[in-house]
PDB file of C-alpha atoms in Angstrom:
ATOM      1  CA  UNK A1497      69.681  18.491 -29.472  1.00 54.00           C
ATOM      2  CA  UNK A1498      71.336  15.339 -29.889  1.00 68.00           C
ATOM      3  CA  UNK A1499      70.014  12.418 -32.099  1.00 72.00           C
ATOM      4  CA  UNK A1500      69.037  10.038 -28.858  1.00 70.00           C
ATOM      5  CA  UNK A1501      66.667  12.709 -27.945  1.00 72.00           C
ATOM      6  CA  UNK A1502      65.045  13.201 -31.035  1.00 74.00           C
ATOM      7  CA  UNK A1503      64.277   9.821 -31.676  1.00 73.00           C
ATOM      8  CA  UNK A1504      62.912   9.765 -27.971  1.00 73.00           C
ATOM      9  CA  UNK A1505      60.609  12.501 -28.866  1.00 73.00           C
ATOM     10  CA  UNK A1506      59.673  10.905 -32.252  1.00 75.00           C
ATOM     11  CA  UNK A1507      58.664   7.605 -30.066  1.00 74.00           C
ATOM     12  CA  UNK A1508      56.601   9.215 -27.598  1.00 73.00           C
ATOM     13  CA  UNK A1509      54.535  11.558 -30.622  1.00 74.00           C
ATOM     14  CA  UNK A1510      54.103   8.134 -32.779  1.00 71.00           C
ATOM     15  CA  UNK A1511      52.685   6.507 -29.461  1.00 68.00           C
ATOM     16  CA  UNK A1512      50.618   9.507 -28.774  1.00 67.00           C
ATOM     17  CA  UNK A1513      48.867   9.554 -32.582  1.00 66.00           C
ATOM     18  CA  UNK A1514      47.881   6.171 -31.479  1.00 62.00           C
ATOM     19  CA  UNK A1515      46.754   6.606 -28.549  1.00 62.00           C
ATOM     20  CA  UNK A1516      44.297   9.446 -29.308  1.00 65.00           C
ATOM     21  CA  UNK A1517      43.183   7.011 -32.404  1.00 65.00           C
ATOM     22  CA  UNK A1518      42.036   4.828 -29.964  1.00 60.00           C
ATOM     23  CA  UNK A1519      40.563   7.107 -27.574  1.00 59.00           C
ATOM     24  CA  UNK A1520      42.163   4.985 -24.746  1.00 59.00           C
ATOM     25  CA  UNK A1521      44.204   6.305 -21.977  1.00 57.00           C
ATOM     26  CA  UNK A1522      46.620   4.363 -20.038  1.00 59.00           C
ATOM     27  CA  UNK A1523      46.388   5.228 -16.218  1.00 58.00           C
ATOM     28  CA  UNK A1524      49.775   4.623 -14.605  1.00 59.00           C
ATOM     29  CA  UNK A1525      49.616   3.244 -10.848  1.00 59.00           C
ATOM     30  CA  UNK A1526      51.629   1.358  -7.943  1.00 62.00           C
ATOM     31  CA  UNK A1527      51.368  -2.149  -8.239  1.00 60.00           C
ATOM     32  CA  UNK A1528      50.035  -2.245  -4.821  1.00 65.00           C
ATOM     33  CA  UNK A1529      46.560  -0.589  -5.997  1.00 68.00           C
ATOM     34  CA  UNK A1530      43.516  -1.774  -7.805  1.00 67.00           C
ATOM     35  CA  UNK A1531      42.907  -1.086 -11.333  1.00 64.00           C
ATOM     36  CA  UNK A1532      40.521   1.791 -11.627  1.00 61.00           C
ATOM     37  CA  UNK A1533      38.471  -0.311 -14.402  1.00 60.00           C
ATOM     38  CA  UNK A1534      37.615  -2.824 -10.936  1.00 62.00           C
ATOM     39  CA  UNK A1535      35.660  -0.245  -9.442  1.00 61.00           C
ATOM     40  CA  UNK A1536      31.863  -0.030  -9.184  1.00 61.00           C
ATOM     41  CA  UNK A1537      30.242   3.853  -9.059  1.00 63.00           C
ATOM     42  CA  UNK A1538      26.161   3.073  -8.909  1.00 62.00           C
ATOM     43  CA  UNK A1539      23.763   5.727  -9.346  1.00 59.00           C
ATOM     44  CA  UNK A1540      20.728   5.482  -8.027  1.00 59.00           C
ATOM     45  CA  UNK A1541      17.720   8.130  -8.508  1.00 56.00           C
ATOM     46  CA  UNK A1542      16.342   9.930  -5.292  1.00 56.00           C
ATOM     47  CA  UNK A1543      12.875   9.615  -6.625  1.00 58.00           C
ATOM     48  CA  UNK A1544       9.884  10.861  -4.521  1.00 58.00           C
ATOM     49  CA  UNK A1545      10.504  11.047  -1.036  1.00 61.00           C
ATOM     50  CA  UNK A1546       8.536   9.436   1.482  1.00 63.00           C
ATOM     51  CA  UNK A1547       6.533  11.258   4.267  1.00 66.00           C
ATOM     52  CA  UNK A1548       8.674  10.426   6.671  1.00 66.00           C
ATOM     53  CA  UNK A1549      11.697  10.753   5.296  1.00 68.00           C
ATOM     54  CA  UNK A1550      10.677  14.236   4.453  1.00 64.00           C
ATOM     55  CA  UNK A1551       9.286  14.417   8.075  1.00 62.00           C
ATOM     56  CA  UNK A1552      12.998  13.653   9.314  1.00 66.00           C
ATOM     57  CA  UNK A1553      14.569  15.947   7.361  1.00 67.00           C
ATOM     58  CA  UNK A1554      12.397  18.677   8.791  1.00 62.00           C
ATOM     59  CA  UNK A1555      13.308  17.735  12.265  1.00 63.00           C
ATOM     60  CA  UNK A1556      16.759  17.437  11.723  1.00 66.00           C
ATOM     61  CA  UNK A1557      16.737  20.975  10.217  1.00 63.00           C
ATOM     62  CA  UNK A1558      15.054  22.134  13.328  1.00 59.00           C
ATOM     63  CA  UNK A1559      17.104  20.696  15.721  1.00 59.00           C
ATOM     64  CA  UNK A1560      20.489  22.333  13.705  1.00 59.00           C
ATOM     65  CA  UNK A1561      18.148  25.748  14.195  1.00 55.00           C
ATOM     66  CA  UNK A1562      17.210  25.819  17.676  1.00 56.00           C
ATOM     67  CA  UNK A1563      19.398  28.570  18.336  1.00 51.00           C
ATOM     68  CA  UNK A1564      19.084  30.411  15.088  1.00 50.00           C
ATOM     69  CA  UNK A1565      16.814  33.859  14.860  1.00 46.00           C
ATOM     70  CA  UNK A1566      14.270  32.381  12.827  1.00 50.00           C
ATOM     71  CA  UNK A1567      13.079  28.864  14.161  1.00 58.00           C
ATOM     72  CA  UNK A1568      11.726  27.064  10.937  1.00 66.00           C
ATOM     73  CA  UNK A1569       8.668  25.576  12.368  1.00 77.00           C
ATOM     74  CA  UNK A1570       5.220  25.770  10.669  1.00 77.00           C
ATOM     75  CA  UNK A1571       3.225  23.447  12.860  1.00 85.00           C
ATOM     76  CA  UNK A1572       0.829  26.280  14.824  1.00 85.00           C
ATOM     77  CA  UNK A1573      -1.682  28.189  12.937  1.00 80.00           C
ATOM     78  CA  UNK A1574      -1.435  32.079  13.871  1.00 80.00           C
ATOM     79  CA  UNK A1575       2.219  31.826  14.240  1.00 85.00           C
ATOM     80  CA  UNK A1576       3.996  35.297  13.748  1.00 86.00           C
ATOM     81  CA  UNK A1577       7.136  34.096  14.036  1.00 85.00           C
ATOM     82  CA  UNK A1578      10.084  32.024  15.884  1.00 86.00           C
ATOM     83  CA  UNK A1579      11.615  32.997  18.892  1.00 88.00           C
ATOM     84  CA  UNK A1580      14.941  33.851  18.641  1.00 83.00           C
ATOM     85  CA  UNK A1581      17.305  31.661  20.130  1.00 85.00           C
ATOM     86  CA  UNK A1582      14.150  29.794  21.282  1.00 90.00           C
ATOM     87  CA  UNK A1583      16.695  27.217  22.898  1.00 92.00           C
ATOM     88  CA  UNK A1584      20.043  27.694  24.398  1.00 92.00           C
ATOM     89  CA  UNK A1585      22.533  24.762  25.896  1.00 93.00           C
ATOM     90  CA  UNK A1586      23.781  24.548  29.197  1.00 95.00           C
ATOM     91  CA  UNK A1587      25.682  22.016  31.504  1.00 95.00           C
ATOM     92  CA  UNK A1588      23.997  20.764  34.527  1.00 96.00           C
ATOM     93  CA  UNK A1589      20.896  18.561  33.350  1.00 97.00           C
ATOM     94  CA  UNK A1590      17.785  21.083  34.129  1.00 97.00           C
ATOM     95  CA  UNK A1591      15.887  22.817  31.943  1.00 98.00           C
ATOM     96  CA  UNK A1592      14.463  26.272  32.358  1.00 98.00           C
ATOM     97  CA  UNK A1593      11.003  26.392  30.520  1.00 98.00           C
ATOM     98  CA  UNK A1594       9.648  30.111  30.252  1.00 97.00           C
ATOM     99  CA  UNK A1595       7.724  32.542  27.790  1.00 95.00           C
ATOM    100  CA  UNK A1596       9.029  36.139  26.385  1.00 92.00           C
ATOM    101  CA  UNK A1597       6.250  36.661  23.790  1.00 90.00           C
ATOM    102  CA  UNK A1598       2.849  37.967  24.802  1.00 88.00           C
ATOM    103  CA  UNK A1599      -0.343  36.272  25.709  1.00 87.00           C
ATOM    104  CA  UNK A1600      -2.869  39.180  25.097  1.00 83.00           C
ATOM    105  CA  UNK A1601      -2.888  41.974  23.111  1.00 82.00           C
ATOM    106  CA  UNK A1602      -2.667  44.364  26.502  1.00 84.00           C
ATOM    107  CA  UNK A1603       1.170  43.243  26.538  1.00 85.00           C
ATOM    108  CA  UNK A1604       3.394  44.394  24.210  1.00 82.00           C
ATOM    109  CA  UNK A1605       5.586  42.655  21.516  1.00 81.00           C
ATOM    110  CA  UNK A1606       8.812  41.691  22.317  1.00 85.00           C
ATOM    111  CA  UNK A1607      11.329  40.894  20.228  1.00 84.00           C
ATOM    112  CA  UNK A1608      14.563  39.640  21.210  1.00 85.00           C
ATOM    113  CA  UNK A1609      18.039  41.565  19.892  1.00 82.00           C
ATOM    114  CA  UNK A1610      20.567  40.005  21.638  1.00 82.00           C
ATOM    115  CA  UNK A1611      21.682  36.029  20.820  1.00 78.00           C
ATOM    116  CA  UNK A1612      22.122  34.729  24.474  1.00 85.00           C
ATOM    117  CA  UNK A1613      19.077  37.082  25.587  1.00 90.00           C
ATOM    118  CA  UNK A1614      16.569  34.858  27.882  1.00 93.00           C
ATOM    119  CA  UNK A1615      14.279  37.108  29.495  1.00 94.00           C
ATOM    120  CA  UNK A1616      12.317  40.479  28.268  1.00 91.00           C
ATOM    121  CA  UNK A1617      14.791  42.593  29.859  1.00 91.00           C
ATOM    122  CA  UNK A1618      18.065  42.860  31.890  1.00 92.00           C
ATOM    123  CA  UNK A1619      16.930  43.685  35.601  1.00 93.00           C
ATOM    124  CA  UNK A1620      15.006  40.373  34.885  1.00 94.00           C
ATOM    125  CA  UNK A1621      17.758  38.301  34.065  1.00 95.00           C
ATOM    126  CA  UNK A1622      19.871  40.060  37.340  1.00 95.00           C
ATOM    127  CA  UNK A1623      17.264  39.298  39.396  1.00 95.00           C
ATOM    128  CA  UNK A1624      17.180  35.426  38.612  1.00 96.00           C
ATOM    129  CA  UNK A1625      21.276  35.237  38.326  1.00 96.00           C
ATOM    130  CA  UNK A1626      21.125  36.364  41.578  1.00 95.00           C
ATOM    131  CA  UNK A1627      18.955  33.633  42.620  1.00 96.00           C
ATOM    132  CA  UNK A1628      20.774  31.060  40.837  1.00 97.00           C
ATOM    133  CA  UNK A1629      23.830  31.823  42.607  1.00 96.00           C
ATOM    134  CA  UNK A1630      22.458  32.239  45.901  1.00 95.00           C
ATOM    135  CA  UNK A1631      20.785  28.756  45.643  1.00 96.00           C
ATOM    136  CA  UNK A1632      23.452  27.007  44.178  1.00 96.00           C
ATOM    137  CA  UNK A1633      26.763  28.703  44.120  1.00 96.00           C
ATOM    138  CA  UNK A1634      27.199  28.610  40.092  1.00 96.00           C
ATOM    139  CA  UNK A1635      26.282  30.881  36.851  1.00 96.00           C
ATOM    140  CA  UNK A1636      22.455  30.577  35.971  1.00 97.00           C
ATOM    141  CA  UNK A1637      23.566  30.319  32.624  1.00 95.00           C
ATOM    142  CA  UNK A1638      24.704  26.525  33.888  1.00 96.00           C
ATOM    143  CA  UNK A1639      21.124  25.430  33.225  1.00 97.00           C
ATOM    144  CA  UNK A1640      19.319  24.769  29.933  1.00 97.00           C
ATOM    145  CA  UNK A1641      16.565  27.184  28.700  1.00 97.00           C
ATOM    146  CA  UNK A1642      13.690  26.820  26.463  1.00 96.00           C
ATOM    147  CA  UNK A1643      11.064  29.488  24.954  1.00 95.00           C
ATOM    148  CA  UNK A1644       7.823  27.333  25.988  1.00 95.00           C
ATOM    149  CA  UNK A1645       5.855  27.696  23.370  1.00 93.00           C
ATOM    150  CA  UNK A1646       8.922  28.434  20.634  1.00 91.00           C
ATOM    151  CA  UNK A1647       6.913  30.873  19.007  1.00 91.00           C
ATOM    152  CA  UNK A1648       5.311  34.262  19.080  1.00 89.00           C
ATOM    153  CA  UNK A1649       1.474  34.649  17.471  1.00 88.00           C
ATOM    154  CA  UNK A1650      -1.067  37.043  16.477  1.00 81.00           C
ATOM    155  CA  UNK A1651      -2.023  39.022  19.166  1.00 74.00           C
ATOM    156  CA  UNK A1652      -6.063  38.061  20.359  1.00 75.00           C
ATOM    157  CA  UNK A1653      -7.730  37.508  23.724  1.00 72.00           C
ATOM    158  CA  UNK A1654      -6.398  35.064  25.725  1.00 73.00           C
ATOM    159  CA  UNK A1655      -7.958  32.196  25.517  1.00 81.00           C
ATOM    160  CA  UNK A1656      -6.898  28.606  27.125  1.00 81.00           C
ATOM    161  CA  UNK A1657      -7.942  25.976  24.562  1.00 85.00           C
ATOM    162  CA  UNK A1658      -5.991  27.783  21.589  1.00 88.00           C
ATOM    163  CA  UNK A1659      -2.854  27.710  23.933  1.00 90.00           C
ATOM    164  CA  UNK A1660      -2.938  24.612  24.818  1.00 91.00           C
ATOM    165  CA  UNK A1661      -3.174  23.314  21.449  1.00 92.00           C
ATOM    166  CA  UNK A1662      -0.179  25.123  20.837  1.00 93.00           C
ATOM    167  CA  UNK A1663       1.650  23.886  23.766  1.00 94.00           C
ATOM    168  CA  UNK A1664       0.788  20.415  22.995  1.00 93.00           C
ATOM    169  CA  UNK A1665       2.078  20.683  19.028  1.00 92.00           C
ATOM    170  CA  UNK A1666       5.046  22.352  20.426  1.00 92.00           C
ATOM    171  CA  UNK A1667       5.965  19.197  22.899  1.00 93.00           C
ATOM    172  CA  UNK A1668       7.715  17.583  19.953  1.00 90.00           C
ATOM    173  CA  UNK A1669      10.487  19.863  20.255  1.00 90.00           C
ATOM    174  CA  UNK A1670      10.508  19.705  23.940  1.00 94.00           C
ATOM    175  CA  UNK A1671      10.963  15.817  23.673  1.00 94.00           C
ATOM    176  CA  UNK A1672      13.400  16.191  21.585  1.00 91.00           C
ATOM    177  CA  UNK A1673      15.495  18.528  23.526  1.00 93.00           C
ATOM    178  CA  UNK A1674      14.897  16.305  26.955  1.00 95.00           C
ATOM    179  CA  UNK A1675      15.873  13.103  25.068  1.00 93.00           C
ATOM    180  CA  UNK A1676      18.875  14.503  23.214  1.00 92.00           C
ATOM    181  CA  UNK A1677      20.672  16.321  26.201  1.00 94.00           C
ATOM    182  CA  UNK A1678      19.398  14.099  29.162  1.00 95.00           C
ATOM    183  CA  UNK A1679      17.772  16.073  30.601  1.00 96.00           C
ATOM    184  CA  UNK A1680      16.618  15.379  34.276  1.00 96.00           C
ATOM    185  CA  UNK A1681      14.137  17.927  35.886  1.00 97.00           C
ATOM    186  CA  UNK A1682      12.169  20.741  34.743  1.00 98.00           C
ATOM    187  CA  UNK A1683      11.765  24.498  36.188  1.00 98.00           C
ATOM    188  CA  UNK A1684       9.029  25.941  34.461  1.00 98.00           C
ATOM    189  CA  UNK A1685       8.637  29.898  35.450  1.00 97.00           C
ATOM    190  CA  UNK A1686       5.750  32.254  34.922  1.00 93.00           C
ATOM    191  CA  UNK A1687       3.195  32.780  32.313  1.00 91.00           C
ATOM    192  CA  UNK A1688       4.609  29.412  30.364  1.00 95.00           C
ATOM    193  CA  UNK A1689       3.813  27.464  33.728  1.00 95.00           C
ATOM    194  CA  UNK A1690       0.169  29.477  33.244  1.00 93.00           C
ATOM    195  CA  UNK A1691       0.013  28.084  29.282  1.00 93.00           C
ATOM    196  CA  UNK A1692       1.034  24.296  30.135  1.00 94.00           C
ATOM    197  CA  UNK A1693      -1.478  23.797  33.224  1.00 94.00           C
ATOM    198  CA  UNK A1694      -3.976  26.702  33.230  1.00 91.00           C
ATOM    199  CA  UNK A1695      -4.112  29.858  35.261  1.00 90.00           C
ATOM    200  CA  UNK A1696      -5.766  27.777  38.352  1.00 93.00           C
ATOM    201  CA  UNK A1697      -3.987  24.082  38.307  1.00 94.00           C
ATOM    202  CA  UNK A1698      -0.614  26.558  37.700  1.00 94.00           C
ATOM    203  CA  UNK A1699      -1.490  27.769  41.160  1.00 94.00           C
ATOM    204  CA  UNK A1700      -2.353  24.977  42.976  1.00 96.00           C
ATOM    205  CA  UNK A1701       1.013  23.391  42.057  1.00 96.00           C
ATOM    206  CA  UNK A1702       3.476  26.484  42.773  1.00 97.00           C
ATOM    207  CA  UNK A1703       6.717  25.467  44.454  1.00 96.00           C
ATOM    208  CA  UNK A1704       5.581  21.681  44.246  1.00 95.00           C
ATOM    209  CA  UNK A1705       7.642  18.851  42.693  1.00 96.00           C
ATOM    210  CA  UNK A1706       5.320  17.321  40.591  1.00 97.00           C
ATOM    211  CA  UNK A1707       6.123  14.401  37.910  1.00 97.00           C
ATOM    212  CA  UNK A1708       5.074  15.131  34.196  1.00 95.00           C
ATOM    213  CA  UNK A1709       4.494  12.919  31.503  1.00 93.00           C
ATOM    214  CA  UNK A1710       5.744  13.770  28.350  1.00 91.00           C
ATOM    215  CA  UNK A1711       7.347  11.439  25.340  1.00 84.00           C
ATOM    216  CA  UNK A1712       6.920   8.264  27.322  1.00 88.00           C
ATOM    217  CA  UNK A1713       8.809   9.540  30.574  1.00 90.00           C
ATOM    218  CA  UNK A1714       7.750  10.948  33.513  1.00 94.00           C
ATOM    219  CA  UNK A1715      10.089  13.997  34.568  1.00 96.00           C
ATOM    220  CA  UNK A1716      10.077  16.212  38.056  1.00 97.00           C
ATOM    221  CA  UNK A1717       8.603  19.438  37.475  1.00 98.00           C
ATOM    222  CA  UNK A1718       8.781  22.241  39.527  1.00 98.00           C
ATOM    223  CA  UNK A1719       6.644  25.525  39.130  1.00 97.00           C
ATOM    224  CA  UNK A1720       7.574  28.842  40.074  1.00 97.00           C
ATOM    225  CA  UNK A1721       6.566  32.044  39.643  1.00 95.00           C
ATOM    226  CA  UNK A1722       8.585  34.469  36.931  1.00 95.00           C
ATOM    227  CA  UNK A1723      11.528  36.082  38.707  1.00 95.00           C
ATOM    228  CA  UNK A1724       9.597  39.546  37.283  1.00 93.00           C
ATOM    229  CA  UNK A1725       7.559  39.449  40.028  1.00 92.00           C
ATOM    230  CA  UNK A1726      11.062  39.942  41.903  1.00 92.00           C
ATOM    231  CA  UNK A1727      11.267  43.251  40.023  1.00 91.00           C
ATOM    232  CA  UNK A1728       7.914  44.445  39.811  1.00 87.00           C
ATOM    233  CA  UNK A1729       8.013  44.701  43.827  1.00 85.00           C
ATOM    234  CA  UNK A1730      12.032  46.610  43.609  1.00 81.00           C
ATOM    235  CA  UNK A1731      10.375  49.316  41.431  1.00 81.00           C
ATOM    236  CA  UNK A1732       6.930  49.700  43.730  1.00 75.00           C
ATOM    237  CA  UNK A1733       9.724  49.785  46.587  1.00 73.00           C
ATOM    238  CA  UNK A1734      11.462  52.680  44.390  1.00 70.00           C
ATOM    239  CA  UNK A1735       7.887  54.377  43.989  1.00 70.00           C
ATOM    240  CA  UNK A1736       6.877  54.419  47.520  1.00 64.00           C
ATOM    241  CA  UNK A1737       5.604  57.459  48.436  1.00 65.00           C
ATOM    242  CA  UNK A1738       6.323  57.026  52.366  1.00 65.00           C
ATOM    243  CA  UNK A1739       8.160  55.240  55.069  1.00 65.00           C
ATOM    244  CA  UNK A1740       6.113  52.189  56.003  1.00 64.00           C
ATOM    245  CA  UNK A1741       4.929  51.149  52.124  1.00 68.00           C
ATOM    246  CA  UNK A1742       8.800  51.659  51.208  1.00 65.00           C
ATOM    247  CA  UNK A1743       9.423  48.778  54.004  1.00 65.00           C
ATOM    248  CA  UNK A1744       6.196  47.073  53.318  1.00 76.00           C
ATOM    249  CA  UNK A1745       7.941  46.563  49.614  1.00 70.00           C
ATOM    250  CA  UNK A1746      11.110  45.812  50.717  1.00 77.00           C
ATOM    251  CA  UNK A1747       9.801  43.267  53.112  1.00 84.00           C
ATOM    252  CA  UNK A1748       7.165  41.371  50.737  1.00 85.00           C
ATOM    253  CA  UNK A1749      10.285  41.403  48.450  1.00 86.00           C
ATOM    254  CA  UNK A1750      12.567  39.616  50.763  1.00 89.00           C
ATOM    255  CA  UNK A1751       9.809  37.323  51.379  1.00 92.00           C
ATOM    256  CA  UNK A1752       9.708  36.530  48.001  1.00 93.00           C
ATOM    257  CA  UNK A1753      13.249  35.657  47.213  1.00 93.00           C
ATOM    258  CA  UNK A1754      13.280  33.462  50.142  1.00 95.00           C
ATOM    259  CA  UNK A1755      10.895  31.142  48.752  1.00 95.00           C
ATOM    260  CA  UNK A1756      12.381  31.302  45.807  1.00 96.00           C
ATOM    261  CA  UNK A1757      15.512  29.689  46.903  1.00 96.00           C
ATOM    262  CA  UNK A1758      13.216  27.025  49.257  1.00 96.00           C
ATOM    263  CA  UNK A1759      11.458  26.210  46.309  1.00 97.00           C
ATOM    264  CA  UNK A1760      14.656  26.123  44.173  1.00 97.00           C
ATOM    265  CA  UNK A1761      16.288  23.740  46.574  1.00 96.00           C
ATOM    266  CA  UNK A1762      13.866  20.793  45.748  1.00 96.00           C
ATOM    267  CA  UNK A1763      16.158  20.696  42.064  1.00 96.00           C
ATOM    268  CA  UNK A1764      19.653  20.603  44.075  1.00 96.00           C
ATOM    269  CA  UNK A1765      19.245  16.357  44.003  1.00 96.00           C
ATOM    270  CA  UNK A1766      18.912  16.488  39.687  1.00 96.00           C
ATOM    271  CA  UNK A1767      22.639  18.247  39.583  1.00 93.00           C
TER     272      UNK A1767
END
């Protein structure tokens, strides 16, 4: 090694000593950036969080959940558990409100195993894809669809008031989900039509547009009764022990499905 370099190296270990005397480091940088000493890093302590901030956070954690398989929501009293997938995203601007857990403890508990699953079975979800299509020439997975309530719950006697406390704690989430995706009209099928309104005003209002208030808006809602009833009449049709009931079934069925699609037909202006 040549004499240049060893002084070089003598320079740069005599600089060093210093350096780490002084427990000072030099930072090298372009000329056209700011001195790292010039820059401010504040801490400041989270503290206690408010109510509502704490409130918000909750929210926000539901609303990143809807479509997990346990819906974080602890609002209810009774509450067994979430629904899976208690909300799933579609295109067109109508929501699909309906009910897969059971309302007395004569049905049984259902439990959904599939992520995109809507209804309690597949001849179920057929039955209304076929509908869909027939009244409006697309998938019926096109349309938004919410477990109304979002939860399943102990199994007791059916009784009105407790549900409709529940359905009225569970409009916060329903709010949400109208404000957030725009949502225009409502569809609301079967037994969660019978939870919202009652077993009698449900009837009185079957295959009527209606307008609903709910966050501040009104919205057009339109009952209908659970495509089930579709398949419940296909399997007495199966079951018919002669002739005439076998065409009795297959004619109350057709009957059916027609005003389906008349009644489906009042949502074609929302698309």
């Amino acid at each position: 090694m040549n004499r240049f370099l060893l002084e070089k190296y003598s320079e740069i270990i005599s600089e060093l000593k210093f350096i780490i005397n002084r427990k000072e480091f030099p930072i090298f940088k372009f000329g056209d950036e700011a001195d790292p000493g010039e820059y401010s890093f504040p801490w400041k302590s989270v503290g206690i969080q408010s109510t509502v901030q704490i409130t918000e956070e909750k929210r926000e954690r539901q609303r990143n959940s809807r479509e997990l398989a346990n819906f974080p929501c602890a609002i209810c009293v009774g509450k067994l558990a979430g629904i899976r997938n208690y909300f799933q995203i579609g295109r067109k601007p109508i929501l699909i409100l309906h009910y897969s857990g059971s309302t007395t403890p004569k049905e049984k508990p259902f439990i959904k195993k599939q992520a995109k699953q809507i209804f309690r079975d597949k001849i179920t979800e057929i039955t209304w894809s076929e509908l869909i299509q027939k009244s409006f020439g697309f998938s019926f997975e096109e349309f938004f669809y919410e477990e109304y309530p979002a939860c399943t719950f102990t199994p007791t006697e059916f009784v009105e008031d407790d549900w409709q406390k529940r359905i009225e704690a569970c409009k916060i989430h329903l709010e949400e989900n109208i404000r957030e995706f725009g949502i225009k009209a409502i569809v609301v099928l079967g037994s969660s039509a019978r939870l919202i309104f009652g077993t009698e005003r449900a009837k009185e209002i079957l295959g009527k547009e209606i307008l609903w208030e709910i966050g501040g808006q009104k919205i057009p809602l339109l009952t209908l009764r659970s495509p089930e009833a579709l398949v419940f009449l296909e399997e007495k049709s199966k079951k018919a022990d002669s002739e005439s009931n076998l065409f009795q079934y297959g004619k109350e069925k057709l009957e059916l499905e027609d005003t389906f699609i008349q009644h489906l037909s009042q949502i074609m202006k929302y698309l």
